Short mmCIF file of C-alpha atoms in Angstrom, two decimals:
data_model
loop_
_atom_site.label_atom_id
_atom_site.label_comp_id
_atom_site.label_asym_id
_atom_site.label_seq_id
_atom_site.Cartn_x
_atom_site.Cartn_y
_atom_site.Cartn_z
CA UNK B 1 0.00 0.00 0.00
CA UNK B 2 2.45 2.25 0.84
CA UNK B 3 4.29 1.53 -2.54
CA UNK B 4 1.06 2.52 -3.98
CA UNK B 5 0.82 5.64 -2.27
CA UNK B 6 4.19 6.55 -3.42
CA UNK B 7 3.85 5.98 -7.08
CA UNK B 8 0.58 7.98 -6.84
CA UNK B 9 2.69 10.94 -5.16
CA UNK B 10 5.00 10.62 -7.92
CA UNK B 11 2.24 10.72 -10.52
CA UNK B 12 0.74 13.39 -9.49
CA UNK B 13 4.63 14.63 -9.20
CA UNK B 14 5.48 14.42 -12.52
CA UNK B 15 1.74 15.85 -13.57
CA UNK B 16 2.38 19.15 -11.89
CA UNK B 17 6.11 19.39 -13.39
CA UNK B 18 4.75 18.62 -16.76
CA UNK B 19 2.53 21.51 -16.23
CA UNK B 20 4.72 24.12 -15.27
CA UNK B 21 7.24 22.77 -18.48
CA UNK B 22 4.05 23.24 -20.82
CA UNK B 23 3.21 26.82 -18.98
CA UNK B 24 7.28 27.82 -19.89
CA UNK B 25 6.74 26.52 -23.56
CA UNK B 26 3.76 28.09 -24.31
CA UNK B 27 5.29 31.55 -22.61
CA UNK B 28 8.89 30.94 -25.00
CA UNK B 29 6.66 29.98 -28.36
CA UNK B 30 4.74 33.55 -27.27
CA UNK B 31 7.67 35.60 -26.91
CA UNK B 32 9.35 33.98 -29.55
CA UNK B 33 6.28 34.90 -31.85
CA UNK B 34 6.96 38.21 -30.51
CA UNK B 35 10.04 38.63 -31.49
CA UNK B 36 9.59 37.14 -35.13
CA UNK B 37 6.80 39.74 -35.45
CA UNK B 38 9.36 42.65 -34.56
CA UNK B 39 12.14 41.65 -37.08
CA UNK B 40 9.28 41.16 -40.06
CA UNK B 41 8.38 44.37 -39.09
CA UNK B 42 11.51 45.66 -38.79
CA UNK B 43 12.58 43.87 -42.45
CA UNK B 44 9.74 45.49 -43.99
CA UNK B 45 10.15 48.88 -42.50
CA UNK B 46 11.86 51.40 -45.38
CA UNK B 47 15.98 51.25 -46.12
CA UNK B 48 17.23 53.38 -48.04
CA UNK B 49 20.62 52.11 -50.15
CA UNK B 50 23.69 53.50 -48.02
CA UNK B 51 25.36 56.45 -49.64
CA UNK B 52 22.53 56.89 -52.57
CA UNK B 53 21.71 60.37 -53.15
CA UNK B 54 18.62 62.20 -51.67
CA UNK B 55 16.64 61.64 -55.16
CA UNK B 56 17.44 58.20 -55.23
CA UNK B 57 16.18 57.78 -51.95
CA UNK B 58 13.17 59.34 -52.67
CA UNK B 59 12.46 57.21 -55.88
CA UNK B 60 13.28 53.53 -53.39
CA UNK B 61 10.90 55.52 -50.80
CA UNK B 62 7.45 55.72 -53.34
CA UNK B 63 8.50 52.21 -54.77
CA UNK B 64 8.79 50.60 -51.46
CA UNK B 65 5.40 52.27 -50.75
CA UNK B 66 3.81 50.53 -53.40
CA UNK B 67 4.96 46.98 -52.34
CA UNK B 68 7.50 47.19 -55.30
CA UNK B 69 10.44 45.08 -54.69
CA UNK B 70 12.08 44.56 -58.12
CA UNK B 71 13.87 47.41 -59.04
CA UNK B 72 17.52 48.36 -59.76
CA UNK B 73 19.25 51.71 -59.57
CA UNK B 74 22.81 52.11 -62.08
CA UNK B 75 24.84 54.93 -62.74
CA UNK B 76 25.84 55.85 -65.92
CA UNK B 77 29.10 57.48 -67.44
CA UNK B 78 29.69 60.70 -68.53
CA UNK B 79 28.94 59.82 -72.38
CA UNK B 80 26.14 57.28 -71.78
CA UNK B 81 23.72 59.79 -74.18
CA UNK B 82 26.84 59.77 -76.73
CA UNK B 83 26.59 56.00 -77.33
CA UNK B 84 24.53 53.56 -79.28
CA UNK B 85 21.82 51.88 -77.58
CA UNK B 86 24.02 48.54 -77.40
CA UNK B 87 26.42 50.34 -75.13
CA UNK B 88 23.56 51.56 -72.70
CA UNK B 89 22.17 48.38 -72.91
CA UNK B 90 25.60 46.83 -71.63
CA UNK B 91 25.26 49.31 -68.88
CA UNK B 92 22.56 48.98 -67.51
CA UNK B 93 22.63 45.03 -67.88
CA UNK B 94 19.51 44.78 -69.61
CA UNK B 95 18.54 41.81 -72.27
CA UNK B 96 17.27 44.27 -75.28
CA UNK B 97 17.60 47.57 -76.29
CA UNK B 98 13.80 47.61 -76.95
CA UNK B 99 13.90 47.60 -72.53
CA UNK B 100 15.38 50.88 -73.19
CA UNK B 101 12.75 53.91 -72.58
CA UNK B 102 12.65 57.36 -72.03
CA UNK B 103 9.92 60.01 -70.67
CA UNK B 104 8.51 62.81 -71.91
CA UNK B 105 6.15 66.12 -70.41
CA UNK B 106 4.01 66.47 -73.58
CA UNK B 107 1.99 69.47 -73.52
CA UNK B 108 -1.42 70.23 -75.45
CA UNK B 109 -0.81 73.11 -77.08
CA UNK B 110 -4.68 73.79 -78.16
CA UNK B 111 -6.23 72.56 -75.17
CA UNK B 112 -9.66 73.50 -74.68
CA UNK B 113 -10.35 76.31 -72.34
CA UNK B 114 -12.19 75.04 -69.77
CA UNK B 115 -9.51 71.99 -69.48
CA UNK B 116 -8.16 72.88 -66.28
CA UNK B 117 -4.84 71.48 -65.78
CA UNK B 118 -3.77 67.55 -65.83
CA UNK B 119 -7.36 67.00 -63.04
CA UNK B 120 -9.06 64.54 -66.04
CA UNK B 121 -6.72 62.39 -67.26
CA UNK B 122 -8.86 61.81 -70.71
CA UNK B 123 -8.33 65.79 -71.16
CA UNK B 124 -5.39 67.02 -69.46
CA UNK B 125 -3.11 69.70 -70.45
CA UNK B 126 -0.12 68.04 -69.74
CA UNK B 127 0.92 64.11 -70.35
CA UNK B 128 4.26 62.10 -69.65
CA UNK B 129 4.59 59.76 -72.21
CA UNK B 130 6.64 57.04 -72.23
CA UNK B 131 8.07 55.58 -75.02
CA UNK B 132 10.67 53.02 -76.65
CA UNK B 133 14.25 54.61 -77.25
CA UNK B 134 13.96 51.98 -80.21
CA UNK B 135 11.33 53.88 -81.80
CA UNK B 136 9.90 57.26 -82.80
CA UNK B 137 6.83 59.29 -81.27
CA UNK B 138 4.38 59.17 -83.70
CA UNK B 139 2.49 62.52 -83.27
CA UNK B 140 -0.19 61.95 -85.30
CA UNK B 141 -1.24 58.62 -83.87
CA UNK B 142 -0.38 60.26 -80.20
CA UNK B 143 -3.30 63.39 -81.10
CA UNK B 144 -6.05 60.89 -82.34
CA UNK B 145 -5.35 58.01 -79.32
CA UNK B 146 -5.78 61.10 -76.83
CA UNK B 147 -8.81 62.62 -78.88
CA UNK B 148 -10.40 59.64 -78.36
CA UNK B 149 -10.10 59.23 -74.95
CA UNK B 150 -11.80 62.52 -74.90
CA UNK B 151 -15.22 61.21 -75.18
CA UNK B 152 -16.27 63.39 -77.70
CA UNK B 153 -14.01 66.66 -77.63
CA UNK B 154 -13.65 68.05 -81.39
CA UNK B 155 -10.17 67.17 -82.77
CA UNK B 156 -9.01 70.80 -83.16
CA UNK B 157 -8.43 70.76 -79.33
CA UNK B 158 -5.96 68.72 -79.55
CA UNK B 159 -1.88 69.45 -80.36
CA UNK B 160 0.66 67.09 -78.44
CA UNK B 161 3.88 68.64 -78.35
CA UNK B 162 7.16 68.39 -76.32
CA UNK B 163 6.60 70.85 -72.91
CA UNK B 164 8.93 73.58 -73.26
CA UNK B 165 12.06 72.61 -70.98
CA UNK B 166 11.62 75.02 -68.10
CA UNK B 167 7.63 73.98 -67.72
CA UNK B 168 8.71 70.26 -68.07
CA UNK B 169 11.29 70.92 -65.34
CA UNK B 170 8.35 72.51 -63.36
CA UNK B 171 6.22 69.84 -63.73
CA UNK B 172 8.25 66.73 -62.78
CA UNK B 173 11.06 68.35 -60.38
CA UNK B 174 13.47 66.97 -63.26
CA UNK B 175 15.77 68.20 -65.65
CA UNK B 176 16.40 67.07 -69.45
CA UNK B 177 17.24 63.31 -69.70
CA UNK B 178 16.14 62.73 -66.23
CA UNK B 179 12.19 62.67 -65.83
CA UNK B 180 10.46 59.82 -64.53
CA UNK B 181 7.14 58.95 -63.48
CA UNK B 182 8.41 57.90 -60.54
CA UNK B 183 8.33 60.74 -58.02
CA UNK B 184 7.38 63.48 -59.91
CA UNK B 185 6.53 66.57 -58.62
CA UNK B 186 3.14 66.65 -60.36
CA UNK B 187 0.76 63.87 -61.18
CA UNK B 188 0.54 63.98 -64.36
CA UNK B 189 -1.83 61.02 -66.28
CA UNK B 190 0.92 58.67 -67.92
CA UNK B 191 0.87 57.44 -71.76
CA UNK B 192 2.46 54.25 -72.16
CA UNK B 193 3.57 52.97 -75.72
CA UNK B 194 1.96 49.58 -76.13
CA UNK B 195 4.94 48.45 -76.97
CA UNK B 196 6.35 48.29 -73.90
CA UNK B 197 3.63 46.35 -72.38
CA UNK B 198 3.98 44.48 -75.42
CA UNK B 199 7.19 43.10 -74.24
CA UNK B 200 5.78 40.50 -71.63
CA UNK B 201 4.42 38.94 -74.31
CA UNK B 202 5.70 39.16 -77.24
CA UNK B 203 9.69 39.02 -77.57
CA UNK B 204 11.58 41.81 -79.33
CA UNK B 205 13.42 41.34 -82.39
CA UNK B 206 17.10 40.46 -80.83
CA UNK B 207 16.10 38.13 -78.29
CA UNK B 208 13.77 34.79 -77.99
CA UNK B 209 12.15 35.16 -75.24
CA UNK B 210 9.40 37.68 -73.53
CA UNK B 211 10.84 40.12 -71.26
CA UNK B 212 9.06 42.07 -67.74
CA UNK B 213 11.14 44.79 -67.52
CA UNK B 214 12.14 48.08 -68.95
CA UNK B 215 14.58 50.93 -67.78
CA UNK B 216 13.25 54.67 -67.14
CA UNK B 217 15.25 57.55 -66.01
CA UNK B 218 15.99 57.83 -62.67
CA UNK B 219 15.56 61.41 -61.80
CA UNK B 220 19.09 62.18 -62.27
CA UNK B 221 20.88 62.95 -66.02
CA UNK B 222 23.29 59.88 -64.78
CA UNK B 223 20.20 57.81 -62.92
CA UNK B 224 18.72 54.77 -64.50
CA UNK B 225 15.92 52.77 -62.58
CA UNK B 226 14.99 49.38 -64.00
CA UNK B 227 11.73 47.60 -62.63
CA UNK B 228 8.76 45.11 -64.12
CA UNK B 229 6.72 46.20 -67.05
CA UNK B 230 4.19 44.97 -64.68
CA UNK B 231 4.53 46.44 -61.61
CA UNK B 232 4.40 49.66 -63.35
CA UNK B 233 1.12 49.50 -64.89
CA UNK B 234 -0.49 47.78 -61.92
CA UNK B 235 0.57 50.54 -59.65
CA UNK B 236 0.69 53.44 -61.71
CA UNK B 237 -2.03 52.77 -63.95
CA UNK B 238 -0.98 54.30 -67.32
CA UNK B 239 -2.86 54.48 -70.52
CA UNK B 240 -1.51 52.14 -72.86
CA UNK B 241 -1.93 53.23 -76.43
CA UNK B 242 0.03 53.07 -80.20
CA UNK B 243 1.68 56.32 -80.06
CA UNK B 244 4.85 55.16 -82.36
CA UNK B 245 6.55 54.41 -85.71
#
């Protein structure tokens, strides 16, 4: 009996300590939780790339805001502008000189009067358009595309032509060879050629394969930014149209 009684003491022994072990793990696994909480949080909190300049920073800052991961900054020599696209292709490490783009502060010169400003993007004043350094701005097809989207403004209100430099500066808060969509000063409704979008599906000329991304300026005359075709339309929602040769 008194064996009995012992085991039982021992049972009832071992139940509390198994208790108290159970009460520690659950308290670890909670701070533990805790703590993998804070350093997510802490990953996904903003960091801006060590010794970047203040527009760079800016440009990782609005990108980061949108959930965009995938982008690459490069700087570019002196006579990057002076070279053939294959050399600023090699530069910026990108697969086709169709990934190649530049943007533009396109004004309407015989805007409508009551248009007020860039507030309806189907009848703004001012557009950035970006297009293919491949190809040429067709400014024809770029008037009738944006009459259209006009929903029924007479044709004669409409003259797309490059913003005089010190207005374009103005508008984006960049000089010559260095706007972007990407933090400009004014939000200006975007024209994209559908050519670029036409990338992720159909493959360019000098390569076999389709291709999500496409280089912009990067706010500086020596700033490139590189980022998916497709991250840029689903967060900056341009209008795609056939505004080329």
């Amino acid at each position: 009996e008194s064996h009995v009684m012992l085991n039982n003491r021992y049972d009832t022994i071992f139940e509390r300590i198994a208790k108290i072990e159970a009460s520690f793990s659950d308290n670890a696994l909670d701070v533990q939780g805790k703590t993998v909480m804070k350093v997510e949080k802490e990953t996904k909190s903003f960091q801006a790339t060590p010794g970047a300049s203040e527009t760079q920073h800016r440009l990782e800052k609005e990108l980061f805001e949108k959930s965009i991961t995938d982008f690459r900054f490069v700087r570019a020599p002196a006579e990057y502008y002076e070279q053939s696209l294959e050399f600023r292709k090699g530069i910026v490490g990108c697969d086709s000189i169709h990934q190649l783009c530049k943007s533009m502060i396109m004004e309407n010169t015989k805007a409508h009067p009551s248009v007020d400003g860039w507030s309806n993007p189907y009848n703004s004043k001012y557009y950035v358009v970006i297009v293919q350094y491949s190809a040429r701005l067709h400014g024809e097809k770029l008037k009738t595309a944006v009459s259209k989207l006009s929903n029924g403004v007479s044709r004669q209100y409409f003259n797309l032509r490059l913003a005089p430099e010190d207005v374009s500066d103005e508008l984006s808060g960049f000089t010559h060879n260095a706007v972007t969509p990407i933090g400009i000063r004014s939000k200006l409704p975007i024209i994209l050629s559908h050519k670029i979008s036409a990338l992720r599906s159909e493959p360019p000329e000098d390569i076999s394969q389709p291709l999500d991304y496409f280089w912009l300026g990067g706010g500086e005359v020596d700033l490139k930014l590189g980022m998916r075709i497709s991250d840029f339309i689903s967060n900056y929602n341009p209008i795609i149209m056939d505004c080329t040769y």
